[in-house]
mmCIF file of N, CA and C in Angstrom:
data_model
loop_
_atom_site.group_PDB
_atom_site.id
_atom_site.type_symbol
_atom_site.label_atom_id
_atom_site.label_comp_id
_atom_site.label_asym_id
_atom_site.label_seq_id
_atom_site.Cartn_x
_atom_site.Cartn_y
_atom_site.Cartn_z
ATOM 1 N N UNK A 1 -27.450 -93.823 31.942
ATOM 2 C CA UNK A 1 -26.105 -92.592 31.886
ATOM 3 C C UNK A 1 -26.405 -91.515 32.889
ATOM 4 N N UNK A 2 -26.104 -90.842 33.934
ATOM 5 C CA UNK A 2 -26.415 -89.912 34.931
ATOM 6 C C UNK A 2 -27.193 -89.218 33.845
ATOM 7 N N UNK A 3 -28.599 -88.982 34.921
ATOM 8 C CA UNK A 3 -29.323 -88.117 35.053
ATOM 9 C C UNK A 3 -28.818 -86.523 34.618
ATOM 10 N N UNK A 4 -27.731 -86.607 35.686
ATOM 11 C CA UNK A 4 -28.230 -84.568 35.568
ATOM 12 C C UNK A 4 -27.266 -84.765 34.109
ATOM 13 N N UNK A 5 -26.284 -84.437 33.494
ATOM 14 C CA UNK A 5 -25.784 -85.278 32.453
ATOM 15 C C UNK A 5 -27.184 -84.981 31.391
ATOM 16 N N UNK A 6 -27.619 -85.836 31.443
ATOM 17 C CA UNK A 6 -28.460 -85.757 30.774
ATOM 18 C C UNK A 6 -29.827 -84.264 30.621
ATOM 19 N N UNK A 7 -29.900 -83.756 32.192
ATOM 20 C CA UNK A 7 -31.019 -82.064 31.935
ATOM 21 C C UNK A 7 -29.862 -81.561 31.367
ATOM 22 N N UNK A 8 -28.521 -81.812 31.771
ATOM 23 C CA UNK A 8 -28.045 -80.541 31.125
ATOM 24 C C UNK A 8 -27.892 -80.802 28.856
ATOM 25 N N UNK A 9 -28.238 -81.302 28.570
ATOM 26 C CA UNK A 9 -28.651 -81.118 27.083
ATOM 27 C C UNK A 9 -27.683 -82.396 26.737
ATOM 28 N N UNK A 10 -27.102 -83.259 27.179
ATOM 29 C CA UNK A 10 -25.821 -84.097 27.178
ATOM 30 C C UNK A 10 -26.025 -85.211 26.600
ATOM 31 N N UNK A 11 -25.794 -85.684 25.281
ATOM 32 C CA UNK A 11 -26.579 -87.288 25.264
ATOM 33 C C UNK A 11 -25.837 -87.985 25.223
ATOM 34 N N UNK A 12 -26.384 -89.490 25.266
ATOM 35 C CA UNK A 12 -25.748 -90.481 24.629
ATOM 36 C C UNK A 12 -24.533 -90.609 22.964
ATOM 37 N N UNK A 13 -25.474 -90.022 22.215
ATOM 38 C CA UNK A 13 -25.258 -89.792 21.698
ATOM 39 C C UNK A 13 -24.553 -88.908 20.856
ATOM 40 N N UNK A 14 -23.650 -88.165 21.447
ATOM 41 C CA UNK A 14 -23.482 -87.017 21.392
ATOM 42 C C UNK A 14 -22.097 -86.764 21.664
ATOM 43 N N UNK A 15 -22.016 -87.533 23.594
ATOM 44 C CA UNK A 15 -20.171 -88.346 23.915
ATOM 45 C C UNK A 15 -19.811 -89.527 23.105
ATOM 46 N N UNK A 16 -20.748 -89.619 22.011
ATOM 47 C CA UNK A 16 -19.733 -91.299 21.530
ATOM 48 C C UNK A 16 -19.174 -90.588 20.203
ATOM 49 N N UNK A 17 -20.360 -89.068 19.356
ATOM 50 C CA UNK A 17 -19.458 -88.417 18.674
ATOM 51 C C UNK A 17 -18.306 -88.338 18.945
ATOM 52 N N UNK A 18 -18.378 -86.931 20.400
ATOM 53 C CA UNK A 18 -16.930 -86.504 20.397
ATOM 54 C C UNK A 18 -16.269 -87.307 20.559
ATOM 55 N N UNK A 19 -16.153 -89.193 21.387
ATOM 56 C CA UNK A 19 -15.581 -89.985 21.156
ATOM 57 C C UNK A 19 -14.468 -90.100 20.320
ATOM 58 N N UNK A 20 -15.965 -90.407 19.573
ATOM 59 C CA UNK A 20 -15.248 -90.988 17.788
ATOM 60 C C UNK A 20 -14.570 -89.537 16.978
ATOM 61 N N UNK A 21 -14.563 -88.037 17.561
ATOM 62 C CA UNK A 21 -14.173 -87.333 16.471
ATOM 63 C C UNK A 21 -12.651 -87.332 17.533
ATOM 64 N N UNK A 22 -11.818 -87.948 19.356
ATOM 65 C CA UNK A 22 -11.580 -87.262 19.390
ATOM 66 C C UNK A 22 -10.539 -88.239 18.874
ATOM 67 N N UNK A 23 -11.389 -89.678 18.653
ATOM 68 C CA UNK A 23 -10.276 -90.841 18.406
ATOM 69 C C UNK A 23 -8.973 -90.753 16.994
ATOM 70 N N UNK A 24 -10.509 -89.696 16.613
ATOM 71 C CA UNK A 24 -9.969 -88.989 14.954
ATOM 72 C C UNK A 24 -9.188 -88.465 14.998
ATOM 73 N N UNK A 25 -8.798 -87.491 15.866
ATOM 74 C CA UNK A 25 -7.884 -85.831 16.053
ATOM 75 C C UNK A 25 -6.282 -87.624 16.526
ATOM 76 N N UNK A 26 -6.624 -88.294 17.880
ATOM 77 C CA UNK A 26 -5.373 -89.008 18.154
ATOM 78 C C UNK A 26 -5.010 -89.550 17.076
ATOM 79 N N UNK A 27 -5.620 -90.431 16.245
ATOM 80 C CA UNK A 27 -4.711 -90.858 15.509
ATOM 81 C C UNK A 27 -3.974 -89.677 14.084
ATOM 82 N N UNK A 28 -4.664 -88.766 14.379
ATOM 83 C CA UNK A 28 -4.103 -88.611 13.122
ATOM 84 C C UNK A 28 -2.532 -88.014 13.844
ATOM 85 N N UNK A 29 -2.625 -87.085 15.121
ATOM 86 C CA UNK A 29 -1.738 -86.561 15.428
ATOM 87 C C UNK A 29 -0.506 -87.953 16.125
ATOM 88 N N UNK A 30 -0.966 -89.646 16.123
ATOM 89 C CA UNK A 30 -0.021 -90.676 16.265
ATOM 90 C C UNK A 30 0.793 -90.427 15.282
ATOM 91 N N UNK A 31 -0.105 -90.547 13.895
ATOM 92 C CA UNK A 31 0.780 -90.630 12.873
ATOM 93 C C UNK A 31 1.633 -89.919 12.242
ATOM 94 N N UNK A 32 1.145 -88.698 12.228
ATOM 95 C CA UNK A 32 2.544 -87.749 12.509
ATOM 96 C C UNK A 32 3.277 -87.662 13.668
ATOM 97 N N UNK A 33 3.239 -87.773 14.330
ATOM 98 C CA UNK A 33 4.007 -87.878 15.147
ATOM 99 C C UNK A 33 5.213 -89.359 14.834
ATOM 100 N N UNK A 34 4.495 -90.219 14.422
ATOM 101 C CA UNK A 34 5.425 -91.440 13.683
ATOM 102 C C UNK A 34 6.150 -91.147 12.869
ATOM 103 N N UNK A 35 5.801 -89.648 11.721
ATOM 104 C CA UNK A 35 6.367 -89.090 10.637
ATOM 105 C C UNK A 35 7.858 -89.038 11.210
ATOM 106 N N UNK A 36 7.160 -87.853 11.701
ATOM 107 C CA UNK A 36 8.781 -86.997 12.413
ATOM 108 C C UNK A 36 10.018 -87.355 13.436
ATOM 109 N N UNK A 37 8.914 -89.072 14.197
ATOM 110 C CA UNK A 37 10.125 -90.411 14.585
ATOM 111 C C UNK A 37 10.589 -90.713 13.255
ATOM 112 N N UNK A 38 10.431 -91.079 12.027
ATOM 113 C CA UNK A 38 11.052 -91.625 11.188
ATOM 114 C C UNK A 38 12.022 -90.712 9.637
ATOM 115 N N UNK A 39 11.349 -88.818 10.822
ATOM 116 C CA UNK A 39 12.821 -87.615 9.926
ATOM 117 C C UNK A 39 13.952 -87.692 10.887
ATOM 118 N N UNK A 40 13.112 -87.562 11.957
ATOM 119 C CA UNK A 40 15.130 -87.364 13.066
ATOM 120 C C UNK A 40 15.279 -88.897 13.405
ATOM 121 N N UNK A 41 14.570 -89.386 12.955
ATOM 122 C CA UNK A 41 16.101 -91.213 12.921
ATOM 123 C C UNK A 41 16.527 -90.749 11.789
ATOM 124 N N UNK A 42 16.156 -91.051 10.875
ATOM 125 C CA UNK A 42 16.669 -90.052 9.048
ATOM 126 C C UNK A 42 17.623 -89.516 9.694
ATOM 127 N N UNK A 43 17.748 -88.413 10.094
ATOM 128 C CA UNK A 43 18.635 -87.449 10.325
ATOM 129 C C UNK A 43 19.643 -87.564 11.912
ATOM 130 N N UNK A 44 19.291 -88.213 12.106
ATOM 131 C CA UNK A 44 20.497 -88.782 13.467
ATOM 132 C C UNK A 44 21.305 -89.593 12.312
ATOM 133 N N UNK A 45 21.498 -90.759 11.991
ATOM 134 C CA UNK A 45 21.917 -91.293 11.076
ATOM 135 C C UNK A 45 23.023 -90.945 10.321
ATOM 136 N N UNK A 46 22.129 -89.889 9.518
ATOM 137 C CA UNK A 46 22.495 -89.058 8.396
ATOM 138 C C UNK A 46 24.279 -87.808 9.709
ATOM 139 N N UNK A 47 23.430 -87.291 10.229
ATOM 140 C CA UNK A 47 24.462 -87.099 11.962
ATOM 141 C C UNK A 47 26.008 -87.553 11.960
ATOM 142 N N UNK A 48 25.145 -89.238 12.414
ATOM 143 C CA UNK A 48 26.584 -89.616 13.048
ATOM 144 C C UNK A 48 27.400 -89.924 11.282
ATOM 145 N N UNK A 49 26.428 -90.408 10.065
ATOM 146 C CA UNK A 49 27.847 -90.489 9.189
ATOM 147 C C UNK A 49 28.897 -89.368 9.417
ATOM 148 N N UNK A 50 28.127 -88.417 9.272
ATOM 149 C CA UNK A 50 29.001 -87.221 9.078
ATOM 150 C C UNK A 50 30.202 -86.974 10.063
ATOM 151 N N UNK A 51 29.632 -87.724 11.540
ATOM 152 C CA UNK A 51 30.337 -87.235 12.123
ATOM 153 C C UNK A 51 31.325 -88.168 12.418
ATOM 154 N N UNK A 52 31.681 -89.812 12.308
ATOM 155 C CA UNK A 52 32.144 -90.612 11.778
ATOM 156 C C UNK A 52 33.220 -89.940 10.884
ATOM 157 N N UNK A 53 32.654 -89.362 9.255
ATOM 158 C CA UNK A 53 33.339 -89.231 8.249
ATOM 159 C C UNK A 53 34.469 -87.774 9.160
ATOM 160 N N UNK A 54 34.394 -86.971 9.981
ATOM 161 C CA UNK A 54 35.065 -86.368 10.439
ATOM 162 C C UNK A 54 36.172 -86.488 11.444
ATOM 163 N N UNK A 55 35.903 -87.758 11.915
ATOM 164 C CA UNK A 55 36.537 -88.365 13.255
ATOM 165 C C UNK A 55 37.651 -88.852 12.045
ATOM 166 N N UNK A 56 37.900 -89.352 10.788
ATOM 167 C CA UNK A 56 38.025 -89.725 10.574
ATOM 168 C C UNK A 56 39.513 -88.900 9.493
ATOM 169 N N UNK A 57 38.667 -87.975 9.065
ATOM 170 C CA UNK A 57 39.720 -86.999 8.574
ATOM 171 C C UNK A 57 40.662 -86.253 9.443
ATOM 172 N N UNK A 58 39.454 -85.777 10.679
ATOM 173 C CA UNK A 58 40.858 -85.757 11.602
ATOM 174 C C UNK A 58 41.945 -85.985 12.550
ATOM 175 N N UNK A 59 41.672 -87.593 12.301
ATOM 176 C CA UNK A 59 42.118 -88.550 13.172
ATOM 177 C C UNK A 59 43.953 -88.351 11.954
ATOM 178 N N UNK A 60 43.149 -88.656 10.717
ATOM 179 C CA UNK A 60 44.001 -88.707 9.257
ATOM 180 C C UNK A 60 45.190 -87.591 9.583
ATOM 181 N N UNK A 61 44.045 -86.682 9.633
ATOM 182 C CA UNK A 61 45.039 -85.108 9.649
ATOM 183 C C UNK A 61 46.556 -84.840 10.589
ATOM 184 N N UNK A 62 45.627 -85.205 12.078
ATOM 185 C CA UNK A 62 46.736 -85.816 13.214
ATOM 186 C C UNK A 62 47.656 -86.753 12.933
ATOM 187 N N UNK A 63 47.199 -87.970 12.267
ATOM 188 C CA UNK A 63 48.886 -88.373 11.495
ATOM 189 C C UNK A 63 49.842 -87.900 10.876
ATOM 190 N N UNK A 64 48.845 -86.914 9.497
ATOM 191 C CA UNK A 64 49.714 -86.257 8.773
ATOM 192 C C UNK A 64 50.976 -85.427 9.771
ATOM 193 N N UNK A 65 49.782 -84.702 10.551
ATOM 194 C CA UNK A 65 51.129 -83.832 10.766
ATOM 195 C C UNK A 65 52.020 -84.745 12.258
ATOM 196 N N UNK A 66 51.506 -85.482 12.658
ATOM 197 C CA UNK A 66 53.485 -86.485 13.385
ATOM 198 C C UNK A 66 53.595 -86.260 12.802
ATOM 199 N N UNK A 67 53.719 -87.410 10.784
ATOM 200 C CA UNK A 67 54.365 -87.554 10.575
ATOM 201 C C UNK A 67 55.641 -86.081 10.013
ATOM 202 N N UNK A 68 54.798 -84.782 9.664
ATOM 203 C CA UNK A 68 55.637 -83.562 9.631
ATOM 204 C C UNK A 68 56.482 -82.952 10.324
ATOM 205 N N UNK A 69 56.174 -83.724 11.961
ATOM 206 C CA UNK A 69 56.771 -83.403 13.145
ATOM 207 C C UNK A 69 57.688 -84.025 12.966
ATOM 208 N N UNK A 70 57.843 -85.575 12.788
ATOM 209 C CA UNK A 70 58.577 -85.911 13.249
ATOM 210 C C UNK A 70 59.867 -86.126 12.188
ATOM 211 N N UNK A 71 59.428 -85.744 10.896
ATOM 212 C CA UNK A 71 59.731 -85.854 9.781
ATOM 213 C C UNK A 71 60.839 -84.209 9.929
ATOM 214 N N UNK A 72 60.248 -83.505 10.649
ATOM 215 C CA UNK A 72 60.880 -82.171 10.641
ATOM 216 C C UNK A 72 62.228 -82.400 12.351
ATOM 217 N N UNK A 73 61.907 -83.053 13.103
ATOM 218 C CA UNK A 73 62.462 -83.560 14.102
ATOM 219 C C UNK A 73 64.473 -84.460 13.041
ATOM 220 N N UNK A 74 63.508 -84.932 12.811
ATOM 221 C CA UNK A 74 64.660 -85.878 11.955
ATOM 222 C C UNK A 74 66.091 -85.061 10.831
ATOM 223 N N UNK A 75 65.413 -84.198 10.187
ATOM 224 C CA UNK A 75 66.088 -83.475 9.535
ATOM 225 C C UNK A 75 67.100 -82.333 10.502
ATOM 226 N N UNK A 76 66.290 -81.637 11.230
ATOM 227 C CA UNK A 76 66.853 -80.925 12.025
ATOM 228 C C UNK A 76 68.593 -81.027 12.967
ATOM 229 N N UNK A 77 68.548 -82.519 12.765
ATOM 230 C CA UNK A 77 69.047 -83.584 13.588
ATOM 231 C C UNK A 77 70.150 -83.681 12.970
#
């Protein structure tokens, strides 16, 4: 170990303690991030399902409008 660091009161035991503390914090952050990613993925899946449903409804409504216009044109002729 570097003598200058030891002379400032930083020991190898302290460094190992800090390293373990950082490791624990990183594991916690990793766990939280994994949970966040799962939540976002679930929301994305739900959003895509809603969008697909809306597109289907929009297509159906446009088809109904087209049919009504055709019937209107036929009856006016």
